[in-house]
CSV table of C-alpha atoms and ligand atoms in Angstrom, one decimal:
chain,number,residue,atom,x,y,z
A,1,MET,CA,5.1,-1.3,69.3
A,2,GLU,CA,7.6,-1.9,72.0
A,3,LEU,CA,7.2,0.7,74.8
A,4,SER,CA,10.3,-0.2,76.9
A,5,SER,CA,12.4,3.0,77.1
A,6,PRO,CA,11.9,5.1,80.3
A,7,SER,CA,10.1,7.9,78.5
A,8,ALA,CA,7.9,5.4,76.6
A,9,LYS,CA,6.9,3.8,79.8
A,10,ILE,CA,5.9,7.1,81.3
A,11,ALA,CA,3.9,8.0,78.2
A,12,LEU,CA,2.1,4.7,78.5
A,13,ALA,CA,1.4,5.3,82.2
A,14,VAL,CA,0.0,8.7,81.3
A,15,ALA,CA,-2.2,7.1,78.6
A,16,ARG,CA,-3.5,4.5,81.1
A,17,ARG,CA,-4.6,7.2,83.5
A,18,ILE,CA,-6.5,9.0,80.7
A,19,GLN,CA,-8.1,5.8,79.6
A,20,ALA,CA,-9.0,4.8,83.1
A,21,ALA,CA,-10.9,8.1,83.4
A,22,GLY,CA,-13.1,7.0,80.4
A,23,HIS,CA,-11.4,8.8,77.5
A,24,ARG,CA,-9.9,7.5,74.2
A,25,VAL,CA,-6.2,8.0,74.0
A,26,VAL,CA,-3.6,7.0,71.4
A,27,PHE,CA,0.1,7.6,70.6
A,28,ALA,CA,0.3,10.1,67.7
A,29,GLY,CA,2.5,11.4,65.0
A,30,GLY,CA,6.3,11.2,65.0
A,31,CYS,CA,6.7,8.6,67.7
A,32,VAL,CA,4.5,6.1,65.8
A,33,ARG,CA,6.4,6.7,62.6
A,34,ASP,CA,9.7,6.3,64.4
A,35,PHE,CA,8.5,3.0,66.1
A,36,LEU,CA,7.4,1.6,62.7
A,37,MET,CA,10.8,2.5,61.3
A,38,LYS,CA,12.6,1.1,64.4
A,39,ARG,CA,14.1,4.5,65.3
A,40,THR,CA,14.2,6.1,68.7
A,41,PRO,CA,11.5,8.8,69.0
A,42,GLN,CA,12.6,12.3,70.1
A,43,ASP,CA,9.5,12.6,72.3
A,44,PHE,CA,6.1,11.0,72.8
A,45,ASP,CA,2.9,12.7,71.9
A,46,LEU,CA,-0.5,11.5,72.9
A,47,ALA,CA,-3.8,12.4,71.2
A,48,THR,CA,-7.0,12.1,73.2
A,49,SER,CA,-10.8,12.7,73.3
A,50,ALA,CA,-10.3,14.2,76.8
A,51,LEU,CA,-10.6,18.0,76.9
A,52,PRO,CA,-7.7,20.1,78.1
A,53,ASP,CA,-9.4,20.8,81.5
A,54,GLU,CA,-10.0,17.1,81.9
A,55,VAL,CA,-6.4,16.3,81.2
A,56,GLU,CA,-5.2,18.9,83.7
A,57,ALA,CA,-7.5,17.5,86.3
A,58,LEU,CA,-6.0,14.0,86.0
A,59,PHE,CA,-2.3,14.9,86.7
A,60,PRO,CA,-0.5,16.7,89.5
A,61,LYS,CA,1.9,18.6,87.3
A,62,THR,CA,0.8,20.0,83.9
A,63,ILE,CA,1.8,23.0,81.8
A,64,PRO,CA,-0.8,24.6,79.5
A,65,VAL,CA,1.6,25.2,76.7
A,66,GLY,CA,-1.0,25.6,74.0
A,67,LYS,CA,-4.3,25.1,75.9
A,68,GLN,CA,-6.3,27.1,73.4
A,69,PHE,CA,-5.2,24.6,70.7
A,70,GLY,CA,-5.8,21.7,73.0
A,71,VAL,CA,-2.2,21.1,74.0
A,72,ILE,CA,-1.3,20.2,77.6
A,73,LEU,CA,2.2,19.1,78.7
A,74,VAL,CA,2.0,16.4,81.4
A,75,VAL,CA,5.2,16.2,83.5
A,76,GLU,CA,5.9,12.9,85.3
A,77,GLU,CA,9.3,12.1,86.8
A,78,GLY,CA,10.8,15.0,85.0
A,79,ILE,CA,9.7,13.7,81.6
A,80,GLN,CA,7.2,15.7,79.5
A,81,VAL,CA,4.5,14.0,77.5
A,82,GLU,CA,2.5,16.2,75.1
A,83,VAL,CA,-1.2,15.5,75.3
A,84,THR,CA,-3.3,17.0,72.6
A,85,THR,CA,-7.1,16.8,72.3
A,86,PHE,CA,-8.3,15.5,68.9
A,87,ARG,CA,-8.9,18.6,66.9
A,88,ARG,CA,-9.8,20.0,63.5
A,89,GLU,CA,-8.5,23.3,62.3
A,90,GLY,CA,-10.5,26.1,60.8
A,91,SER,CA,-9.2,28.5,58.2
A,92,TYR,CA,-5.6,29.7,58.4
A,93,LYS,CA,-4.4,33.3,58.8
A,94,ASP,CA,-0.9,34.7,58.2
A,95,GLY,CA,0.3,31.6,56.5
A,96,ARG,CA,1.1,29.9,59.7
A,97,HIS,CA,-1.7,29.7,62.3
A,98,PRO,CA,-5.3,28.5,62.3
A,99,THR,CA,-7.9,31.2,63.1
A,100,GLU,CA,-9.8,28.7,65.2
A,101,ILE,CA,-9.9,25.1,66.2
A,102,SER,CA,-12.6,22.8,67.4
A,103,PHE,CA,-12.5,19.4,69.1
A,104,THR,CA,-13.3,16.3,67.1
A,105,ASP,CA,-12.5,12.6,66.7
A,106,ASP,CA,-9.3,10.8,65.8
A,107,ARG,CA,-9.9,10.6,62.1
A,108,GLU,CA,-10.3,14.3,61.6
A,109,ASP,CA,-7.3,14.8,63.9
A,110,ALA,CA,-5.2,12.7,61.5
A,111,LEU,CA,-6.3,14.7,58.5
A,112,ARG,CA,-5.2,18.0,60.0
A,113,ARG,CA,-1.6,16.8,60.3
A,114,ASP,CA,1.1,17.6,57.8
A,115,PHE,CA,2.5,14.5,56.1
A,116,THR,CA,1.1,11.0,55.9
A,117,VAL,CA,4.0,9.5,57.8
A,118,ASN,CA,3.3,11.9,60.6
A,119,GLY,CA,-0.5,11.1,60.6
A,120,LEU,CA,-0.4,7.7,62.2
A,121,PHE,CA,-1.9,6.7,65.6
A,122,TYR,CA,-1.1,3.7,67.8
A,123,ASP,CA,-3.7,2.4,70.3
A,124,PRO,CA,-1.6,0.8,73.0
A,125,PHE,CA,-4.5,-1.0,74.6
A,126,ALA,CA,-5.7,-2.7,71.5
A,127,GLY,CA,-2.1,-3.0,70.2
A,128,LYS,CA,-3.3,-1.6,66.9
A,129,ILE,CA,-2.0,1.0,64.4
A,130,LEU,CA,-4.8,3.4,63.2
A,131,ASP,CA,-3.9,4.6,59.7
A,132,TYR,CA,-6.5,7.1,58.2
A,133,VAL,CA,-4.0,8.6,55.7
A,134,GLN,CA,-2.0,5.6,54.2
A,135,GLY,CA,1.0,6.6,56.2
A,136,GLN,CA,2.2,3.0,56.5
A,137,ALA,CA,2.3,2.6,52.7
A,138,ASP,CA,4.4,5.8,52.4
A,139,ILE,CA,6.8,4.6,55.1
A,140,ILE,CA,7.3,1.5,53.0
A,141,LYS,CA,7.7,3.6,49.8
A,142,ARG,CA,10.0,5.9,51.8
A,143,GLN,CA,8.2,9.1,50.7
A,144,ILE,CA,7.0,12.3,52.3
A,145,ARG,CA,3.5,13.1,51.0
A,146,ALA,CA,1.2,15.9,52.2
A,147,ILE,CA,-2.1,14.7,53.7
A,148,GLY,CA,-4.9,15.8,51.3
A,149,ASP,CA,-4.2,18.6,48.7
A,150,PRO,CA,-0.5,19.5,49.0
A,151,GLN,CA,-1.0,23.0,47.6
A,152,LYS,CA,-3.6,23.8,50.3
A,153,ARG,CA,-1.6,22.3,53.1
A,154,PHE,CA,1.5,24.4,52.2
A,155,GLU,CA,-0.6,27.5,51.8
A,156,GLU,CA,-2.1,27.0,55.2
A,157,ASP,CA,1.2,26.8,57.0
A,158,LYS,CA,4.5,27.7,55.4
A,159,LEU,CA,6.5,26.1,58.1
A,160,ARG,CA,5.6,22.8,56.5
A,161,LEU,CA,7.9,23.6,53.6
A,162,LEU,CA,10.9,23.3,55.9
A,163,ARG,CA,9.4,20.4,57.7
A,164,ALA,CA,9.0,18.4,54.5
A,165,VAL,CA,12.7,19.0,53.7
A,166,ARG,CA,13.7,18.1,57.3
A,167,PHE,CA,11.8,14.8,57.3
A,168,ALA,CA,13.0,13.8,53.9
A,169,ALA,CA,16.6,14.6,54.8
A,170,ASN,CA,16.5,13.0,58.2
A,171,LEU,CA,14.5,9.9,57.3
A,172,GLY,CA,16.3,9.5,53.9
A,173,PHE,CA,12.9,9.7,52.1
A,174,GLU,CA,12.0,11.2,48.7
A,175,ILE,CA,9.4,14.0,48.5
A,176,GLU,CA,6.4,12.7,46.5
A,177,PRO,CA,6.2,14.6,43.1
A,178,ALA,CA,2.9,16.4,43.7
A,179,THR,CA,4.0,17.4,47.2
A,180,TRP,CA,7.4,18.6,45.8
A,181,ILE,CA,5.7,20.7,43.0
A,182,ALA,CA,3.4,22.4,45.6
A,183,LEU,CA,6.3,23.0,47.9
A,184,LYS,CA,8.4,24.7,45.3
A,185,ALA,CA,5.4,26.9,44.3
A,186,GLN,CA,5.1,28.3,47.9
A,187,VAL,CA,8.8,29.1,48.5
A,188,PRO,CA,8.4,32.9,47.9
A,189,ALA,CA,6.0,32.9,50.9
A,190,ILE,CA,8.5,31.3,53.3
A,191,HIS,CA,9.1,34.7,55.0
A,192,GLN,CA,5.6,34.5,56.5
A,193,VAL,CA,7.3,32.1,59.0
A,194,SER,CA,9.1,33.8,61.9
A,195,PRO,CA,12.9,33.8,61.8
A,196,GLU,CA,12.9,31.9,65.1
A,197,ARG,CA,10.9,29.0,63.6
A,198,ILE,CA,13.1,29.0,60.5
A,199,ARG,CA,16.2,28.8,62.8
A,200,ASP,CA,14.8,25.9,64.7
A,201,GLU,CA,14.1,23.9,61.5
A,202,LEU,CA,17.6,24.7,60.2
A,203,ILE,CA,19.1,23.5,63.4
A,204,LYS,CA,17.2,20.2,63.1
A,205,ILE,CA,18.2,19.9,59.4
A,206,PHE,CA,21.9,20.5,60.0
A,207,THR,CA,22.5,18.8,63.3
A,208,ARG,CA,20.6,15.6,62.6
A,209,PRO,CA,21.6,12.8,60.2
A,210,GLY,CA,21.0,13.7,56.6
A,211,ALA,CA,22.4,17.3,56.7
A,212,ALA,CA,23.9,17.1,53.2
A,213,ARG,CA,20.7,15.8,51.8
A,214,GLY,CA,18.8,18.6,53.6
A,215,PHE,CA,21.3,21.1,52.0
A,216,ASP,CA,20.5,19.6,48.5
A,217,LEU,CA,16.7,19.8,49.1
A,218,LEU,CA,17.0,23.4,50.4
A,219,SER,CA,19.0,24.2,47.3
A,220,GLU,CA,16.8,22.4,44.7
A,221,SER,CA,13.5,23.8,46.2
A,222,GLY,CA,14.7,27.4,46.2
A,223,LEU,CA,14.4,27.7,50.0
A,224,LEU,CA,18.2,28.2,50.3
A,225,ARG,CA,18.1,31.2,48.0
A,226,ALA,CA,15.2,32.7,50.0
A,227,ILE,CA,16.6,32.0,53.5
A,228,LEU,CA,20.4,31.9,53.0
A,229,PRO,CA,21.2,33.8,49.8
A,230,GLU,CA,24.9,34.1,51.0
A,231,ILE,CA,25.1,30.3,50.8
A,232,GLU,CA,23.4,30.2,47.4
A,233,ALA,CA,26.1,32.6,46.2
A,234,MET,CA,28.7,29.9,46.7
A,235,LYS,CA,27.4,28.1,43.7
A,236,GLY,CA,29.9,28.2,40.8
A,237,VAL,CA,32.6,30.0,42.8
A,238,GLU,CA,35.7,28.4,41.4
A,239,GLN,CA,38.6,27.4,43.6
A,240,GLN,CA,42.3,26.6,42.9
A,241,PRO,CA,42.0,23.1,41.4
A,242,ASP,CA,45.2,21.6,42.8
A,243,TYR,CA,44.1,22.5,46.3
A,244,HIS,CA,40.4,21.9,45.7
A,245,PRO,CA,40.0,19.0,43.3
A,246,GLU,CA,36.4,18.6,44.5
A,247,GLY,CA,35.1,21.7,42.7
A,248,ASP,CA,33.4,25.0,43.7
A,249,VAL,CA,32.8,26.4,47.1
A,250,PHE,CA,29.2,25.1,47.3
A,251,ILE,CA,30.3,21.5,46.5
A,252,HIS,CA,33.1,21.8,49.1
A,253,THR,CA,30.7,23.0,51.8
A,254,ARG,CA,28.3,20.2,51.0
A,255,LEU,CA,31.1,17.7,51.5
A,256,LEU,CA,31.7,19.0,55.0
A,257,LEU,CA,28.0,18.6,55.8
A,258,GLU,CA,28.3,15.0,54.7
A,259,LYS,CA,31.0,14.4,57.3
A,260,LEU,CA,29.1,15.7,60.3
A,261,GLU,CA,28.4,13.1,62.9
A,262,ASN,CA,26.1,14.2,65.8
A,263,PRO,CA,27.5,17.7,65.6
A,264,THR,CA,26.9,20.5,68.1
A,265,VAL,CA,25.0,23.5,66.8
A,266,THR,CA,28.3,25.4,66.7
A,267,LEU,CA,30.1,22.8,64.6
A,268,ALA,CA,27.2,22.3,62.2
A,269,PHE,CA,26.8,26.0,61.5
A,270,ALA,CA,30.6,26.6,61.4
A,271,ALA,CA,30.7,24.0,58.7
A,272,LEU,CA,27.9,25.7,56.8
A,273,PHE,CA,29.5,29.2,57.1
A,274,HIS,CA,33.2,28.6,57.2
A,275,ASP,CA,33.7,29.8,53.5
A,276,VAL,CA,30.7,32.1,53.3
A,277,ALA,CA,33.0,35.0,52.4
A,278,LYS,CA,34.6,33.2,49.5
A,279,PRO,CA,32.2,34.6,46.9
A,280,VAL,CA,32.9,38.2,47.9
A,281,THR,CA,36.7,37.8,48.3
A,282,PHE,CA,37.3,35.8,45.1
A,283,ALA,CA,40.2,37.2,43.1
A,284,ARG,CA,42.5,35.9,40.3
A,285,ARG,CA,46.1,36.9,40.5
A,286,GLU,CA,48.2,37.9,37.5
A,287,ASP,CA,49.7,34.4,37.4
A,288,GLY,CA,46.2,33.0,37.2
A,289,ARG,CA,46.0,31.6,40.7
A,290,ILE,CA,42.7,32.1,42.6
A,291,THR,CA,42.8,33.7,46.0
A,292,PHE,CA,40.3,34.6,48.8
A,293,TYR,CA,42.3,37.0,50.9
A,294,GLU,CA,40.8,37.6,54.4
A,295,HIS,CA,37.8,35.3,53.8
A,296,ALA,CA,38.0,34.0,57.3
A,297,PRO,CA,37.6,37.3,59.3
A,298,ILE,CA,35.1,38.6,56.7
A,299,GLY,CA,33.2,35.4,56.8
A,300,ALA,CA,33.1,35.7,60.6
A,301,GLU,CA,31.4,39.1,60.2
A,302,MET,CA,29.0,37.7,57.7
A,303,THR,CA,28.2,34.8,60.0
A,304,ARG,CA,27.3,37.2,62.8
A,305,GLN,CA,24.9,39.1,60.5
A,306,ILE,CA,23.2,36.0,59.1
A,307,MET,CA,22.8,34.3,62.5
A,308,LYS,CA,21.5,37.6,64.0
A,309,ARG,CA,18.9,37.8,61.3
A,310,LEU,CA,17.9,34.2,62.2
A,311,ARG,CA,17.7,35.2,65.9
A,312,PHE,CA,20.4,32.8,67.2
A,313,SER,CA,21.5,33.6,70.7
A,314,ASN,CA,24.6,35.8,71.2
A,315,GLN,CA,26.5,32.9,72.6
A,316,GLU,CA,25.7,30.7,69.6
A,317,ILE,CA,26.6,33.5,67.2
A,318,GLU,CA,30.0,34.2,68.9
A,319,ASP,CA,30.9,30.5,69.1
A,320,VAL,CA,30.3,29.9,65.4
A,321,ALA,CA,31.9,33.3,64.4
A,322,VAL,CA,35.1,32.3,66.3
A,323,CYS,CA,35.3,29.0,64.5
A,324,VAL,CA,34.9,30.7,61.1
A,325,ASP,CA,37.4,33.4,62.0
A,326,ASN,CA,40.0,30.8,63.2
A,327,HIS,CA,39.5,28.1,60.6
A,328,MET,CA,42.5,29.0,58.5
A,329,LYS,CA,44.8,29.2,61.6
A,330,PHE,CA,44.7,25.5,62.0
A,331,GLY,CA,46.8,25.2,58.9
A,332,ASP,CA,49.5,27.4,60.4
A,333,ALA,CA,49.7,25.5,63.8
A,334,ALA,CA,53.1,23.9,63.0
A,335,LYS,CA,54.6,27.4,62.6
A,336,MET,CA,53.3,28.9,65.8
A,337,ARG,CA,55.7,29.6,68.7
A,338,SER,CA,54.9,27.3,71.7
A,339,GLY,CA,53.3,30.0,73.8
A,340,LYS,CA,51.1,31.1,71.0
A,341,LEU,CA,50.2,27.5,70.3
A,342,LYS,CA,49.2,26.8,73.9
A,343,GLN,CA,47.0,29.9,73.9
A,344,PHE,CA,45.4,28.7,70.6
A,345,ILE,CA,44.7,25.2,72.0
A,346,ALA,CA,43.3,26.8,75.1
A,347,HIS,CA,40.6,28.8,73.4
A,348,ALA,CA,37.1,27.8,74.1
A,349,GLN,CA,36.1,26.7,70.6
A,350,PHE,CA,39.3,24.8,69.9
A,351,GLN,CA,37.7,21.3,69.9
A,352,GLU,CA,35.0,22.2,67.5
A,353,GLY,CA,37.5,24.2,65.4
A,354,LEU,CA,39.7,21.2,65.2
A,355,GLU,CA,36.9,19.0,64.0
A,356,LEU,CA,36.0,21.7,61.5
A,357,HIS,CA,39.6,21.7,60.3
A,358,ARG,CA,39.5,17.9,59.9
A,359,ILE,CA,36.4,17.7,57.8
A,360,ASP,CA,37.5,20.8,55.9
A,361,CYS,CA,40.8,19.1,54.9
A,362,LEU,CA,39.0,15.8,54.1
A,363,SER,CA,36.6,17.8,51.8
A,364,CYS,CA,39.4,19.1,49.6
A,365,HIS,CA,43.1,18.0,49.5
A,366,GLY,CA,42.7,15.3,52.2
A,367,LYS,CA,45.9,16.1,54.0
A,368,LEU,CA,45.7,15.8,57.8
A,369,ASP,CA,49.3,16.7,58.9
A,370,ASN,CA,48.2,19.7,60.9
A,371,TYR,CA,45.3,17.8,62.5
A,372,HIS,CA,47.7,15.0,63.7
A,373,PHE,CA,50.3,17.6,64.8
A,374,LEU,CA,47.7,19.3,66.9
A,375,GLN,CA,46.3,16.0,68.4
A,376,GLU,CA,49.9,15.2,69.4
A,377,LYS,CA,50.4,18.6,70.9
A,378,ILE,CA,47.2,18.4,73.0
A,379,LYS,CA,48.5,15.1,74.5
A,380,VAL,CA,52.0,16.6,75.3
A,381,PHE,CA,50.5,19.8,76.8
A,382,SER,CA,48.0,17.9,78.9
A,383,GLU,CA,50.7,15.7,80.3
A,384,GLU,CA,52.7,18.8,81.1
A,385,ASP,CA,49.7,20.2,82.8
A,386,LEU,CA,49.4,17.1,85.0
A,387,LYS,CA,53.1,16.8,85.6
A,388,PRO,CA,54.6,20.2,85.1
A,389,LYS,CA,58.4,20.7,85.5
A,390,PRO,CA,59.3,21.6,89.2
A,391,LEU,CA,59.8,25.3,89.7
A,392,VAL,CA,62.7,24.7,92.1
A,393,CYS,CA,65.4,22.1,92.3
A,394,GLY,CA,68.4,21.0,94.4
A,395,ASP,CA,70.7,23.6,92.8
A,396,ASP,CA,68.3,26.4,93.9
A,397,LEU,CA,68.6,25.1,97.5
A,398,ILE,CA,72.4,25.1,97.3
A,399,ARG,CA,72.3,28.6,95.9
A,400,LEU,CA,70.2,29.6,98.9
A,401,GLY,CA,73.0,28.3,101.1
A,402,MET,CA,71.7,24.8,102.0
A,403,LYS,CA,74.3,22.0,102.4
A,404,PRO,CA,73.6,19.1,99.9
A,405,GLY,CA,72.2,16.1,101.7
A,406,PRO,CA,69.0,14.0,102.4
A,407,ALA,CA,67.2,17.0,104.0
A,408,MET,CA,66.7,18.5,100.6
A,409,LYS,CA,64.4,15.8,99.3
A,410,PRO,CA,61.4,16.3,101.6
A,411,LEU,CA,61.7,20.1,101.2
A,412,LEU,CA,61.6,19.9,97.4
A,413,GLU,CA,58.7,17.4,97.6
A,414,ASP,CA,56.7,19.8,99.7
A,415,ALA,CA,57.5,22.6,97.3
A,416,TYR,CA,56.2,20.5,94.4
A,417,VAL,CA,53.0,19.7,96.1
A,418,LEU,CA,52.3,23.4,96.7
A,419,GLN,CA,53.2,24.1,93.1
A,420,LEU,CA,50.7,21.5,91.9
A,421,GLU,CA,48.1,23.1,94.1
A,422,GLY,CA,48.8,26.4,92.4
A,423,GLN,CA,50.2,28.1,95.4
A,424,PHE,CA,53.2,29.6,93.5
A,425,ALA,CA,52.6,32.2,90.9
A,426,SER,CA,56.3,32.1,89.8
A,427,LYS,CA,59.7,30.6,90.5
A,428,GLU,CA,60.4,33.6,92.7
A,429,ALA,CA,57.4,32.8,94.9
A,430,ALA,CA,58.6,29.2,95.3
A,431,LEU,CA,62.1,30.4,96.2
A,432,ALA,CA,60.7,32.8,98.8
A,433,TRP,CA,58.8,30.0,100.3
A,434,LEU,CA,61.9,27.8,100.4
A,435,ARG,CA,64.0,30.5,102.0
A,436,GLY,CA,61.5,30.6,104.9
A,437,ARG,CA,61.9,26.8,105.4
A,438,LEU,CA,65.7,26.6,105.3
A,439,PRO,CA,67.2,24.9,108.4
A,440,ALA,CA,69.1,27.4,110.6
A,441,PRO,CA,72.8,27.5,109.6
B,501,ATP,P1,10.5,15.0,65.8
B,501,ATP,O1,11.1,13.7,65.5
B,501,ATP,O2,11.4,16.1,65.4
B,501,ATP,O3,9.9,15.2,67.1
B,501,ATP,P2,7.7,14.9,64.9
B,501,ATP,O4,7.1,14.2,63.7
B,501,ATP,O5,7.4,14.3,66.2
B,501,ATP,O6,9.3,15.0,64.7
B,501,ATP,P3,6.8,17.4,66.0
B,501,ATP,O7,7.2,18.7,65.5
B,501,ATP,O8,7.3,16.9,67.3
B,501,ATP,O9,7.2,16.3,64.8
B,501,ATP,O10,5.2,17.3,65.9
B,501,ATP,C1,4.5,16.2,66.3
B,501,ATP,C2,3.4,15.9,65.3
B,501,ATP,O11,2.5,17.0,65.3
B,501,ATP,C3,3.8,15.6,63.9
B,501,ATP,O12,4.2,14.3,63.7
B,501,ATP,C4,2.6,16.0,63.1
B,501,ATP,O13,1.7,15.0,63.1
B,501,ATP,C5,2.0,17.2,63.9
B,501,ATP,N1,2.5,18.5,63.5
B,501,ATP,C6,3.5,19.2,64.0
B,501,ATP,N2,3.7,20.4,63.4
B,501,ATP,C7,2.8,20.4,62.4
B,501,ATP,C8,2.4,21.4,61.4
B,501,ATP,N3,3.1,22.6,61.3
B,501,ATP,N4,1.4,21.1,60.6
B,501,ATP,C9,0.7,20.0,60.7
B,501,ATP,N5,1.0,19.0,61.6
B,501,ATP,C10,2.0,19.2,62.5
B,502,MG,MG1,8.0,14.9,68.1
């Protein structure tokens, strides 16, 4: 395992200090999996025989984030390393939390983890992987498999249903058949997980690579119907075939998710929700054409309700709702008057809205005329912003009574500098300033 990134080096230094105090300590879980797969870990977790008090005593800055479960955050040079005492878990209550834990050895600590690919340890001093759960074999097979009895593991903690989907999507793995059957059987109990935790998993599923696959797995497992019935309702909702050769609203939405690249939370959820009102606004005109009148503003309102239910912040909710509300306007950009267009381009969610428009077009008819038109306009407007037209010119000076001649140039240059500095609210303000500077007749 190559520990060369700054945060890896800090995690290693933390491990050294714990080892020097006479304890066992290993890298644990996701970071070991990521290293074996040659991916960059999100964060580094250490597992140790040291007790939480002993960990705290070794470092100047620690945060007891989950001390009763053995979890201490060590903060070194602004980087956080999670240090967890080897533990086993007692019985579970409420489908999410163990009633009690007790401290134990590394083997039992591996067995309490969720999936085999997440149950690996790396001993940095011996340079050895410790694999009590056949995690390495499952990485090679590219599969997510519960450690031990899958039914029991999902019954204990329902968050693992979403974690299984997330890891399969993000790593591009299959879910092993017995794990998949057990997962599906527990779906009705997903509401034992708090909306906040569901939200956090959904954010990870839709903003990281593999979002479209995550969408498929949520759908096939039944989790989508349980958590986001409004999205499930898109299935089979027909669209006008000339405009939408790809198929129904659900298929269209999936295509957008496929095109996300490192999206913000706003863009990812705007893609997910942009057509959420199509099922409820579906109508067929007398001539047979399919319409979805007002689906954008109605969709924005539905987006607010869904995201509120999932406890997103007010800011996140508004940003996504604005993108949903505006998503049809991008198609009208070429018809907007220039003042309206400038205002539209200046709105805070424009960049994300424009990317949403791009992937929306690519996911149906494929025409990007409006996208290119807007890109061009942004360039023109930003050049105008940097080099706006002068508010006053030579003719204005002559009208104010000045004789044409070389004295005009420095005066106009000064006026332009003040204009660029934003000193003049209007042409009148610039003229008033000039009047005060005119040479005596
Ligand atoms: P990421 O790349 O998102 O950080 P990760 O695998 O590191 O993924 P974390 O949520 O950071 O996942 O958790 C760290 C480790 O703790 C996991 O790899 C797993 O071993 C264990 N773990 C976390 N949550 C659970 C859970 N709900 N049940 C069992 N084990 C868990
Ligand atoms: Mg992690």
